[in-house]
Short mmCIF file of C-alpha atoms in Angstrom, two decimals:
data_model
loop_
_atom_site.label_atom_id
_atom_site.label_comp_id
_atom_site.label_asym_id
_atom_site.label_seq_id
_atom_site.Cartn_x
_atom_site.Cartn_y
_atom_site.Cartn_z
CA MET A 581 10.10 14.17 -8.83
CA THR A 582 13.06 14.62 -6.72
CA ALA A 583 14.61 12.15 -4.25
CA PHE A 584 16.98 12.72 -1.51
CA PHE A 585 18.71 9.66 -0.05
CA GLY A 586 20.36 9.62 3.52
CA PHE A 587 22.04 6.19 2.92
CA ARG A 588 22.94 3.97 5.80
CA LEU A 589 24.58 0.73 5.26
CA GLN A 590 21.81 -1.20 6.58
CA ASP A 591 19.34 0.52 4.29
CA VAL A 592 20.93 -0.12 1.01
CA PHE A 593 22.97 -3.44 2.05
CA PRO A 594 20.81 -5.50 4.25
CA LEU A 595 23.54 -7.43 6.16
CA GLY A 596 20.86 -8.86 8.47
CA ALA A 597 18.76 -10.11 5.74
CA LEU A 598 21.79 -11.75 4.06
CA ALA A 599 22.88 -13.62 7.36
CA ARG A 600 19.38 -14.79 8.08
CA ALA A 601 19.38 -15.93 4.27
CA LEU A 602 22.62 -17.78 4.74
CA LEU A 603 21.46 -19.48 8.01
CA THR A 604 18.21 -20.69 6.55
CA PHE A 605 19.71 -21.85 3.28
CA VAL A 606 22.46 -23.73 5.14
CA ALA A 607 19.78 -25.51 7.29
CA VAL A 608 17.74 -26.46 4.36
CA ALA A 609 20.75 -27.76 2.30
CA ASP A 610 22.22 -29.68 5.00
CA ALA A 611 18.98 -31.40 5.84
CA LEU A 612 18.39 -32.44 2.28
CA LEU A 613 21.87 -33.71 1.89
CA SER A 614 21.74 -35.64 5.21
CA LEU A 615 18.33 -37.12 4.08
CA GLN A 616 19.83 -38.22 0.86
CA VAL A 617 22.90 -39.77 2.37
CA TRP A 618 20.80 -41.55 4.84
CA LEU A 619 18.51 -43.00 2.27
CA LEU A 620 21.75 -44.23 0.21
CA HIS A 621 23.47 -45.55 3.33
CA PRO A 622 24.82 -48.95 2.67
CA HIS A 623 23.83 -50.50 6.04
CA ARG A 624 20.02 -49.88 5.03
CA HIS A 625 18.39 -52.84 3.69
CA HIS A 626 14.89 -51.70 3.70
CA HIS A 627 13.07 -49.39 1.53
CA THR A 628 10.53 -46.98 3.00
CA ALA A 629 7.18 -45.68 1.71
CA GLY A 630 8.82 -42.21 1.47
CA GLU A 631 11.27 -43.39 -1.04
CA MET A 632 8.51 -45.19 -2.94
CA ALA A 633 6.51 -42.00 -3.14
CA ILE A 634 9.61 -39.91 -4.22
CA PHE A 635 10.50 -42.48 -7.01
CA ALA A 636 6.86 -42.48 -8.12
CA VAL A 637 6.91 -38.76 -8.87
CA ALA A 638 10.53 -38.62 -10.13
CA SER A 639 9.19 -37.21 -13.44
CA MET A 640 8.18 -34.25 -11.41
CA LYS A 641 11.41 -33.69 -9.64
CA LEU A 642 12.12 -30.43 -11.39
CA LEU A 643 8.83 -28.87 -10.39
CA GLY A 644 9.24 -30.14 -6.84
CA ALA A 645 12.60 -28.60 -6.58
CA LEU A 646 11.43 -25.35 -7.76
CA LEU A 647 8.65 -25.48 -5.34
CA LEU A 648 10.94 -26.44 -2.57
CA ALA A 649 13.24 -23.54 -3.48
CA ALA A 650 10.38 -21.10 -3.44
CA ALA A 651 9.55 -22.11 -0.14
CA ALA A 652 13.14 -21.93 1.06
CA ILE A 653 13.44 -18.40 -0.26
CA TYR A 654 10.19 -17.16 1.33
CA LEU A 655 11.57 -18.77 4.61
CA ALA A 656 14.66 -16.95 4.31
CA THR A 657 13.43 -13.55 3.38
CA ARG A 658 10.74 -13.15 6.08
CA PRO A 659 12.18 -12.34 9.49
CA LYS A 660 9.34 -13.74 11.42
CA ARG A 661 10.18 -15.26 14.96
CA ALA A 662 8.29 -18.43 13.90
CA PHE A 663 10.80 -19.04 10.90
CA ARG A 664 13.80 -18.84 13.45
CA ARG A 665 12.14 -21.84 15.25
CA ILE A 666 11.70 -23.75 12.03
CA VAL A 667 15.38 -22.93 10.91
CA ILE A 668 16.46 -24.36 14.29
CA LEU A 669 14.31 -27.33 14.08
CA LEU A 670 15.63 -28.01 10.47
CA ALA A 671 19.26 -27.80 11.58
CA MET A 672 18.41 -30.27 14.59
CA LEU A 673 16.86 -32.77 12.00
CA ALA A 674 19.76 -32.30 9.75
CA ALA A 675 22.10 -33.29 12.78
CA LEU A 676 19.99 -36.30 13.73
CA LEU A 677 20.19 -37.47 9.96
CA SER A 678 23.80 -36.78 9.45
CA LEU A 679 24.55 -38.53 12.73
CA ALA A 680 22.54 -41.72 11.52
CA ALA A 681 24.30 -41.52 8.24
CA SER A 682 27.70 -41.21 9.98
CA GLN A 683 28.54 -38.02 8.30
CA PRO A 684 30.58 -35.67 10.83
CA VAL A 685 30.95 -32.89 8.38
CA LEU A 686 27.42 -32.44 7.77
CA LEU A 687 26.91 -33.00 11.59
CA ALA A 688 29.37 -30.19 12.38
CA ILE A 689 27.73 -27.88 9.85
CA ALA A 690 24.07 -28.61 11.35
CA MET A 691 25.23 -28.13 14.97
CA THR A 692 27.06 -24.68 13.83
CA ASP A 693 24.00 -23.65 12.01
CA CYS A 694 21.67 -24.42 15.00
CA LEU A 695 23.79 -22.66 17.56
CA ALA A 696 24.12 -19.53 15.23
CA ALA A 697 20.42 -19.33 14.70
CA PHE A 698 19.64 -19.74 18.58
CA LEU A 699 22.13 -16.89 19.28
CA ALA A 700 21.04 -14.64 16.41
CA ALA A 701 17.58 -13.98 17.68
CA SER A 702 17.73 -10.27 16.57
CA LEU A 703 17.70 -11.51 12.90
CA TRP A 704 14.12 -12.66 13.27
CA ARG A 705 12.41 -9.63 15.17
CA GLU A 706 8.84 -9.80 13.70
CA VAL A 707 5.84 -11.28 15.32
CA GLY A 708 3.21 -13.12 13.35
CA GLU A 709 -0.71 -12.94 13.50
CA PRO A 710 -1.68 -15.01 16.49
CA ARG A 711 -4.60 -16.90 14.98
CA ALA A 712 -2.83 -17.61 11.67
CA SER A 713 0.23 -18.67 13.49
CA ARG A 714 -1.54 -21.16 15.67
CA LEU A 715 -3.19 -22.85 12.40
CA GLY A 716 0.14 -22.49 10.69
CA TRP A 717 2.00 -24.67 13.49
CA LEU A 718 -0.82 -27.12 13.36
CA LEU A 719 -0.55 -27.71 9.70
CA LEU A 720 3.29 -27.69 9.90
CA GLY A 721 2.99 -30.46 12.61
CA ALA A 722 0.54 -32.42 10.53
CA ALA A 723 3.05 -32.32 7.61
CA VAL A 724 5.92 -33.38 9.57
CA ALA A 725 4.07 -36.15 11.12
CA ALA A 726 2.88 -37.43 7.68
CA THR A 727 6.48 -37.23 6.21
CA ALA A 728 8.08 -39.01 9.12
CA TRP A 729 5.20 -41.80 8.80
CA LEU A 730 6.25 -42.29 5.12
CA PHE A 731 9.95 -42.44 5.88
CA LEU A 732 9.60 -44.82 8.88
CA LEU A 733 7.22 -47.26 7.29
CA GLN A 734 9.47 -49.94 6.05
CA ASN A 735 9.04 -52.58 3.23
CA PRO A 736 5.40 -51.07 2.31
CA ASN A 737 2.99 -52.81 0.18
CA GLN A 738 3.80 -51.89 -3.50
CA ARG A 739 0.03 -51.74 -4.32
CA MET A 740 -0.20 -48.69 -1.76
CA GLY A 741 2.16 -46.46 -3.84
CA PHE A 742 -0.66 -44.09 -4.95
CA LEU A 743 -1.61 -43.59 -1.40
CA PHE A 744 1.96 -42.67 -0.43
CA VAL A 745 2.14 -40.16 -3.27
CA VAL A 746 -1.25 -38.55 -2.18
CA VAL A 747 0.08 -38.24 1.32
CA LEU A 748 3.43 -36.82 0.35
CA GLY A 749 1.72 -34.22 -1.85
CA LEU A 750 -0.67 -33.43 0.90
CA ALA A 751 2.20 -33.03 3.25
CA PHE A 752 3.95 -30.65 0.99
CA ALA A 753 0.83 -28.62 0.40
CA ALA A 754 0.30 -28.41 4.28
CA MET A 755 3.97 -27.12 4.64
CA VAL A 756 3.56 -24.43 2.19
CA SER A 757 0.26 -23.28 3.58
CA ALA A 758 1.92 -23.45 7.15
CA LEU A 759 4.67 -21.21 5.93
CA ALA A 760 2.19 -18.64 4.27
CA LEU A 761 0.28 -18.59 7.63
CA LEU A 762 3.09 -18.14 9.93
CA GLY A 763 4.42 -15.32 7.60
CA ARG A 764 1.15 -13.33 7.83
CA ASN A 765 1.66 -9.84 9.26
CA SER A 766 -0.19 -9.05 12.57
CA PRO A 767 -2.34 -6.11 12.15
CA LEU A 768 -1.31 -2.80 14.01
CA PRO A 769 -3.39 -1.85 17.01
CA SER A 770 -5.92 0.65 15.46
CA THR A 771 -9.48 2.00 15.61
CA SER A 772 -11.70 3.41 13.31
CA THR A 773 -13.00 7.22 13.64
CA THR A 774 -13.94 7.93 17.12
CA THR A 775 -15.30 11.11 18.79
CA ALA A 776 -11.88 11.49 20.50
CA ALA A 777 -10.25 11.51 16.99
CA VAL A 778 -12.83 14.12 15.76
CA HIS A 779 -12.00 16.28 18.57
CA LEU A 780 -8.25 16.10 18.02
CA TYR A 781 -8.89 16.81 14.40
CA ARG A 782 -10.81 19.99 15.11
CA SER A 783 -8.38 21.26 17.56
CA HIS A 784 -4.99 20.34 16.04
CA ALA A 785 -5.16 18.93 12.44
CA ARG A 786 -3.11 21.46 10.01
CA SER A 787 -2.03 19.40 7.17
CA GLY A 788 -4.07 19.63 3.81
CA VAL A 789 -4.61 15.78 3.86
CA SER A 790 -5.80 15.65 7.40
CA PRO A 791 -9.59 15.88 6.58
CA PHE A 792 -9.24 12.68 4.51
CA GLY A 793 -7.69 10.91 7.72
CA LEU A 794 -11.33 10.66 9.00
CA MET A 795 -12.63 8.86 5.87
CA ALA A 796 -14.06 5.48 6.06
CA ASP A 797 -10.70 3.74 4.26
CA LYS A 798 -8.39 4.72 7.05
CA ARG A 799 -7.44 3.17 10.39
CA HIS A 800 -6.29 5.20 13.39
CA PHE A 801 -2.95 4.55 15.10
CA SER A 802 -2.99 5.91 18.75
CA GLY A 803 -0.46 6.19 21.54
CA SER A 804 -0.89 5.36 24.82
CA ASP A 805 -1.60 9.07 26.13
CA ARG A 806 -4.57 8.99 23.51
CA SER A 807 -3.47 12.71 22.70
CA SER A 808 -2.82 12.27 19.11
CA PHE A 809 -3.63 9.74 16.30
CA LEU A 810 -2.14 8.80 12.81
CA PRO A 811 -4.58 7.81 9.95
CA PHE A 812 -2.99 5.00 7.74
CA ALA A 813 -4.04 1.98 5.54
CA TYR A 814 -2.39 -1.37 4.42
CA ARG A 815 -1.42 -2.64 0.89
CA THR A 816 1.31 -4.79 -0.50
CA GLY A 817 2.92 -5.36 2.95
CA SER A 818 3.20 -1.57 3.58
CA ALA A 819 1.59 0.43 6.14
CA LEU A 820 1.13 3.90 4.65
CA ALA A 821 0.30 6.91 6.74
CA LEU A 822 -1.43 9.79 5.36
CA GLY A 823 0.15 13.03 6.44
CA PRO A 824 1.72 13.84 9.85
CA ALA A 825 0.11 12.42 13.06
CA ILE A 826 -2.69 14.59 14.39
CA GLY A 827 -2.53 15.88 17.85
CA GLU A 828 -0.31 17.80 20.37
CA THR A 829 3.13 18.65 18.79
CA ASP A 830 5.37 16.45 21.18
CA SER A 831 2.83 13.69 21.25
CA ALA A 832 2.36 13.63 17.56
CA ALA A 833 6.25 13.26 16.98
CA ARG A 834 6.37 10.37 19.57
CA LEU A 835 3.48 8.65 17.87
CA GLU A 836 5.18 8.74 14.53
CA ASP A 837 8.26 6.90 16.00
CA GLU A 838 6.04 4.40 17.60
CA PHE A 839 4.11 3.82 14.44
CA ARG A 840 7.49 3.04 12.74
CA THR A 841 8.67 0.79 15.41
CA GLU A 842 5.42 -1.18 15.65
CA SER A 843 5.21 -1.58 12.05
CA ARG A 844 8.77 -3.14 11.93
CA ARG A 845 8.01 -5.55 14.90
CA ARG A 846 4.65 -6.52 13.12
CA GLY A 847 6.32 -6.97 9.55
CA TRP A 848 5.03 -3.90 7.72
CA ARG A 849 7.03 -1.34 5.81
CA ALA A 850 6.13 1.81 7.54
CA ALA A 851 5.89 5.05 5.16
CA PHE A 852 4.46 8.52 5.23
CA TYR A 853 2.62 10.03 2.31
CA GLN A 854 2.34 13.73 1.61
CA VAL A 855 4.15 15.00 4.89
CA PRO A 856 5.65 18.60 5.01
CA GLU A 857 9.31 19.12 4.90
CA GLU A 858 9.65 19.65 8.63
CA THR A 859 8.09 16.38 9.30
CA ALA A 860 10.17 14.57 6.50
CA LEU A 861 13.13 15.96 8.13
CA ARG A 862 12.18 14.87 11.62
CA LEU A 863 11.38 11.36 10.38
CA GLY A 864 14.69 10.88 8.63
CA GLY A 865 14.80 7.51 6.84
CA ALA A 866 16.78 6.39 3.93
CA VAL A 867 14.29 7.88 1.34
CA ARG A 868 12.67 11.09 1.16
CA ILE A 869 10.99 11.76 -2.28
CA GLY A 870 9.62 15.07 -3.03
CA ILE A 871 6.16 13.91 -4.68
CA GLY A 872 4.99 17.63 -5.35
CA SER A 873 3.81 20.70 -3.85
CA GLU A 874 0.65 21.92 -2.16
CA ALA A 875 -1.04 24.88 -3.56
CA LEU A 876 -2.22 27.32 -0.91
CA VAL A 877 -4.20 30.64 -1.56
CA ASP A 878 -3.86 33.47 1.06
CA LEU A 879 -7.55 34.55 1.00
CA GLY A 880 -6.59 37.97 2.50
CA THR A 881 -4.74 39.15 -0.42
CA PHE A 882 -6.46 36.95 -3.24
CA GLY A 883 -7.93 38.73 -6.13
CA LEU A 884 -7.88 39.24 -9.91
CA GLU A 885 -5.56 42.27 -9.92
CA GLY A 886 -2.15 42.07 -11.31
CA PRO A 887 -0.12 40.51 -14.30
CA PRO A 888 0.11 37.02 -12.36
CA MET A 889 -3.86 36.83 -12.38
CA ALA A 890 -4.14 37.58 -16.22
CA LYS A 891 -4.97 33.98 -17.24
CA LEU A 892 -7.64 33.57 -14.49
CA ARG A 893 -9.24 36.97 -15.26
CA HIS A 894 -9.68 36.14 -18.89
CA ASP A 895 -11.08 32.47 -17.85
CA VAL A 896 -13.37 34.07 -15.25
CA ALA A 897 -14.65 36.63 -17.68
CA ARG A 898 -15.36 34.11 -20.25
CA GLY A 899 -17.35 32.01 -17.88
CA ARG A 900 -19.47 35.12 -16.95
CA ARG A 901 -20.07 35.80 -20.72
CA GLU A 902 -21.27 32.20 -21.00
CA GLY A 903 -23.83 32.88 -18.34
CA VAL A 904 -22.63 30.56 -15.66
CA SER A 905 -24.20 31.01 -12.48
CA ILE A 906 -22.49 29.93 -9.09
CA ARG A 907 -24.18 28.80 -5.71
CA LEU A 908 -22.02 27.76 -2.63
CA VAL A 909 -24.10 25.45 -0.12
CA THR A 910 -23.35 23.16 2.65
CA GLN A 911 -24.01 19.49 2.24
CA THR A 912 -26.81 19.42 4.55
CA ALA A 913 -28.52 22.19 2.36
CA LEU A 914 -28.46 20.18 -0.64
CA ASP A 915 -32.11 19.25 -2.02
CA PRO A 916 -32.85 15.87 -3.51
CA GLN A 917 -32.84 17.45 -7.02
CA THR A 918 -29.46 19.06 -6.63
CA ARG A 919 -28.11 15.82 -5.24
CA SER A 920 -29.40 13.88 -8.29
CA ALA A 921 -27.77 16.49 -10.67
CA VAL A 922 -24.56 16.10 -8.89
CA GLN A 923 -24.72 12.41 -9.22
CA GLN A 924 -25.36 12.65 -12.80
CA VAL A 925 -22.33 14.98 -13.33
CA ASP A 926 -20.08 12.55 -11.39
CA GLN A 927 -21.24 9.66 -13.57
CA ALA A 928 -20.62 11.46 -16.64
CA SER A 929 -17.19 12.62 -15.64
CA ALA A 930 -16.32 8.73 -14.51
CA ARG A 931 -16.25 7.71 -18.18
CA SER A 932 -12.88 9.40 -18.59
CA ARG A 933 -11.30 8.03 -15.48
CA ARG A 934 -9.75 4.90 -16.78
CA LEU A 935 -8.11 4.01 -13.41
CA GLY A 936 -11.38 4.25 -11.57
CA GLU A 937 -12.47 6.40 -8.74
CA MET A 938 -9.56 7.99 -6.63
CA SER A 939 -9.32 7.69 -3.07
CA PHE A 940 -6.95 7.61 -0.05
CA SER A 941 -5.67 11.38 -0.32
CA VAL A 942 -9.14 12.55 -1.57
CA GLY A 943 -12.51 11.88 -0.22
CA ARG A 944 -15.79 10.65 -1.67
CA ARG A 945 -19.18 12.22 -1.45
CA ASP A 946 -21.07 9.18 -0.19
CA ASP A 947 -18.07 8.82 2.58
CA PRO A 948 -19.54 9.41 6.03
CA SER A 949 -17.44 11.85 7.70
CA ALA A 950 -17.37 14.14 10.57
CA VAL A 951 -15.55 16.71 8.40
CA GLU A 952 -17.79 19.78 7.37
CA ARG A 953 -18.18 19.76 3.69
CA SER A 954 -19.60 22.59 1.34
CA PHE A 955 -20.52 22.29 -2.24
CA GLY A 956 -19.75 24.68 -5.02
CA LEU A 957 -22.26 24.43 -7.93
CA ALA A 958 -21.99 25.88 -11.53
CA SER A 959 -25.06 26.04 -13.59
CA ASP A 960 -25.45 27.04 -17.29
CA ARG A 961 -27.98 29.61 -18.72
CA GLY A 962 -30.85 26.98 -18.65
CA GLY A 963 -30.17 26.17 -15.02
CA ASN A 964 -28.45 22.65 -15.64
CA LEU A 965 -25.64 21.88 -13.20
CA VAL A 966 -22.34 21.64 -15.34
CA ALA A 967 -19.83 21.44 -12.74
CA TYR A 968 -19.32 21.15 -9.09
CA VAL A 969 -16.50 21.21 -6.35
CA THR A 970 -16.54 19.98 -2.73
CA TRP A 971 -14.64 21.82 0.10
CA LEU A 972 -13.55 20.44 3.45
CA TRP A 973 -13.25 22.63 6.60
CA LEU A 974 -9.86 22.45 8.43
CA PRO A 975 -10.80 24.51 11.52
CA ALA A 976 -7.48 24.58 13.41
CA ALA A 977 -5.70 25.88 10.37
CA SER A 978 -8.53 28.03 9.29
CA THR A 979 -8.31 26.42 5.84
CA MET A 980 -10.64 25.27 3.27
CA ILE A 981 -9.57 22.14 1.45
CA LEU A 982 -10.42 21.71 -2.31
CA ASP A 983 -11.57 17.98 -2.59
CA GLU A 984 -13.87 16.84 -5.48
CA VAL A 985 -13.78 18.60 -8.72
CA LYS A 986 -16.20 17.22 -11.53
CA ARG A 987 -16.94 18.98 -14.73
CA ALA A 988 -19.76 17.69 -16.98
CA PRO A 989 -18.84 16.99 -20.74
CA GLY A 990 -19.76 20.12 -22.76
CA ALA A 991 -19.73 22.49 -19.82
CA PRO A 992 -19.21 26.17 -20.91
CA SER A 993 -15.64 27.36 -21.25
CA GLY A 994 -14.39 29.00 -18.02
CA ALA A 995 -17.15 27.31 -15.75
CA LEU A 996 -14.67 25.66 -13.54
CA ASP A 997 -12.48 28.87 -13.12
CA LEU A 998 -15.42 30.91 -12.32
CA LEU A 999 -16.65 28.36 -9.79
CA ILE A 1000 -13.52 28.03 -7.88
CA PHE A 1001 -12.77 31.91 -8.08
CA THR A 1002 -16.35 32.60 -6.60
CA CYS A 1003 -15.81 30.07 -3.87
CA LEU A 1004 -12.61 31.64 -2.86
CA GLU A 1005 -14.12 35.06 -2.78
CA GLN A 1006 -16.98 33.81 -0.57
CA PHE A 1007 -14.69 32.21 1.87
CA LYS A 1008 -13.01 35.56 2.68
CA GLY A 1009 -13.64 36.60 6.36
CA GLY A 1010 -14.31 32.97 7.32
CA ALA A 1011 -11.09 31.33 6.37
CA ALA A 1012 -7.55 32.56 6.19
CA ARG A 1013 -6.37 30.35 3.41
CA ALA A 1014 -7.58 27.71 0.85
CA SER A 1015 -5.76 24.71 -0.39
CA LEU A 1016 -6.04 23.71 -3.82
CA GLY A 1017 -4.42 20.35 -3.24
CA LEU A 1018 -1.26 18.65 -4.57
CA ALA A 1019 0.41 19.26 -7.90
CA PRO A 1020 3.16 17.34 -9.53
CA MET A 1021 5.59 20.48 -9.29
CA THR A 1022 9.21 21.01 -8.36
CA GLY A 1023 9.47 24.62 -9.52
CA ALA A 1024 8.88 27.04 -12.23
CA ARG A 1025 11.82 25.85 -14.11
CA GLN A 1026 10.14 22.60 -14.56
CA ALA A 1027 6.97 24.12 -15.93
CA ALA A 1028 7.69 23.08 -19.57
CA GLY A 1029 8.39 19.44 -18.56
CA LEU A 1030 5.28 19.30 -16.47
CA ALA A 1031 3.25 20.33 -19.60
CA VAL A 1032 4.57 17.52 -21.42
CA VAL A 1033 3.71 15.24 -18.55
CA GLU A 1034 0.18 16.48 -18.42
CA GLY A 1035 -0.24 15.89 -22.00
CA VAL A 1036 0.68 12.23 -21.55
CA LEU A 1037 -1.64 11.93 -18.58
CA THR A 1038 -4.56 13.39 -20.55
CA ARG A 1039 -4.00 10.94 -23.56
CA ILE A 1040 -2.90 7.72 -21.80
CA LEU A 1041 -4.74 7.89 -18.42
CA GLY A 1042 -7.80 9.79 -19.46
CA ILE A 1043 -7.19 12.47 -16.86
CA SER A 1044 -9.06 15.58 -17.98
CA SER A 1045 -6.89 18.69 -18.82
CA HIS A 1046 -9.49 20.62 -16.85
CA SER A 1047 -8.62 18.57 -13.57
CA PRO A 1048 -7.19 20.75 -10.80
CA GLY A 1049 -4.97 18.01 -9.97
CA LEU A 1050 -2.48 19.41 -12.45
CA TYR A 1051 0.04 22.11 -11.92
CA SER A 1052 -1.15 24.41 -14.86
CA PHE A 1053 -4.70 24.74 -13.51
CA LYS A 1054 -3.70 25.61 -10.14
CA ALA A 1055 -0.85 27.97 -10.95
CA LYS A 1056 -3.64 30.31 -12.50
CA PHE A 1057 -4.74 31.10 -8.87
CA ASN A 1058 -1.15 32.32 -7.97
CA PRO A 1059 -0.78 30.14 -5.01
CA GLU A 1060 2.19 29.68 -2.65
CA TRP A 1061 3.74 26.22 -3.18
CA GLU A 1062 4.84 24.05 -0.19
CA ARG A 1063 6.80 20.98 -0.87
CA ARG A 1064 5.25 17.51 0.16
CA TYR A 1065 7.31 14.29 0.58
CA LEU A 1066 7.01 10.61 0.76
CA VAL A 1067 9.29 9.09 3.43
CA ALA A 1068 10.26 5.47 3.45
CA GLU A 1069 12.50 3.83 6.03
CA ARG A 1070 14.65 1.89 3.60
CA LEU A 1071 15.67 1.85 -0.16
CA TYR A 1072 14.61 -1.60 -0.78
CA ASP A 1073 11.12 -0.91 0.80
CA LEU A 1074 10.50 1.72 -1.99
CA PRO A 1075 9.00 -0.62 -4.82
CA ALA A 1076 6.53 -1.98 -2.26
CA VAL A 1077 5.56 1.44 -0.78
CA LEU A 1078 5.05 2.98 -4.28
CA ALA A 1079 2.88 0.05 -5.35
CA ALA A 1080 0.86 0.48 -2.18
CA THR A 1081 0.48 4.29 -2.92
CA LEU A 1082 -0.94 3.55 -6.21
CA LEU A 1083 -3.45 0.71 -5.31
CA LEU A 1084 -4.70 2.88 -2.32
CA HIS A 1085 -5.24 5.86 -4.62
CA TYR A 1086 -6.89 3.53 -7.25
CA PRO A 1087 -8.66 0.75 -5.37
CA GLU A 1088 -10.40 -0.35 -8.62
CA LEU A 1089 -7.04 -1.44 -10.17
CA SER A 1090 -7.06 -4.38 -7.85
CA ARG A 1091 -10.73 -5.34 -8.80
CA ARG A 1092 -9.98 -4.83 -12.62
CA PHE A 1093 -6.86 -7.16 -12.48
CA ARG A 1094 -8.54 -10.00 -10.80
CA GLU A 1095 -11.27 -9.80 -13.33
CA LEU A 1096 -8.67 -9.77 -16.09
CA VAL A 1097 -6.99 -12.96 -14.56
CA LYS A 1098 -10.41 -14.66 -14.39
CA ARG A 1099 -11.41 -13.77 -17.81
CA PRO A 1100 -11.46 -16.93 -20.12
CA VAL A 1101 -9.03 -16.97 -22.93
CA ARG A 1102 -10.82 -17.33 -26.18
CA LEU A 1103 -9.15 -19.01 -29.08
CA ALA A 1104 -9.71 -18.09 -32.54
CA PRO A 1105 -11.40 -21.03 -34.58
CA PRO A 1106 -8.92 -22.70 -36.96
CA THR A 1107 -9.01 -21.33 -40.42
CA PRO A 1108 -10.20 -23.90 -42.81
CA THR A 1109 -7.74 -24.92 -45.48
CA SER A 1110 -8.50 -26.24 -48.87
CA SER A 1111 -6.86 -29.47 -50.11
CA GLY A 1112 -6.04 -30.11 -53.64
CA ALA A 1113 -7.63 -32.97 -55.39
#
């Protein structure tokens, strides 16, 4: 994997985020100091219920301080417009408390911080989710009211101490919940697959991942002119677009810019997965990572002749000697018996997929889609299905896209090679090219290193060496290689974007992690010890 960085100062060293954090922490620190000075002021002769509650939980002050610090960090690192209002309110509260405590220095700091937050509206540019924001303000108002009641209630009954502690705890919980709700991202305006999107796909889609943009796990971001759309999905605070926008060229380019702008405004980290080099250059951004190359076969010149095809010739001949037979049928032509056999092969191959079923940039058989799908079926001498592949039709580019590739354990040698070769031969005349998908490749010089990587994937992750997702398998078909990129806007967005890419491709990981967390810890019974007489 190769990375190209076009650094900008704001991408690598986020001055706006630092200024926002400074204003937030100054407001929080000034408010806490002013409150402490006010509580210790010598002219105050009455104790409040709030003080009683704080003294009652003094043994937990370290935990409270950590929780308060975590809330302040969250407040400082999320540029939500609601959080700017909170910072201004905190600074105003600090000014009132410092004024009551006769602290001119703290008063000046609070007023300066309040004025700076008021003028620096551009530091808090993100909007929140409307419904969550309304509930968040309601909870925050309740928390403020309960806290104010505690600190305004003077000379309370000592026997009510437990009640005051409960009220203070509930107020703190309400405040934390309010911050979480106010920090929630607003969803991007989007739709599921529509008739208009299918029409645009058939007339304009040219990327090898475009068919998967019509699958059920994608949303579609569309421009105002409705002449293009961009498939995407959410994870880990990131809005990850799959491939370039689909539609008229100028409209698609504008839509990609609109997607980034709207994502920033709503708090999402916009990124583009598996885009061609021309799209990556047009998008710019702080980070462009070469994630691999798409293997494209020119069907007009494809054949078994020549030295580069020696390996494939050998494997195809071996499959024929093993008596493997091939059929190519459309999805609608599959009879119930064949569908059952396909399901059995899928279930048998699933045992080796330790990360679960893959999605996002690949499809699923049971996923309803408007994309025309064909099945390549390989059977042994006894007529038993031993392998199958699925192909998706990309009409605007006259290209067949390889999708599912499944091989049953114990399938004859060369069955998969013969299956794909036969499919490519039968596509001649009906399609100009065939895409074998993405391979983690940077060039022929890296082939030895890739072989090592493939070995690691096979042993650790359970990815079969027969999978056409690997470079060595696809290279046998002597394809042309076209670079594909992951584009993120800022360098510090990259960890979250990479995590989103992993979780979107392997959605089972999230479920397995939740099950692991919920799994009870079983302690081994103590070993009995013998005591001497």
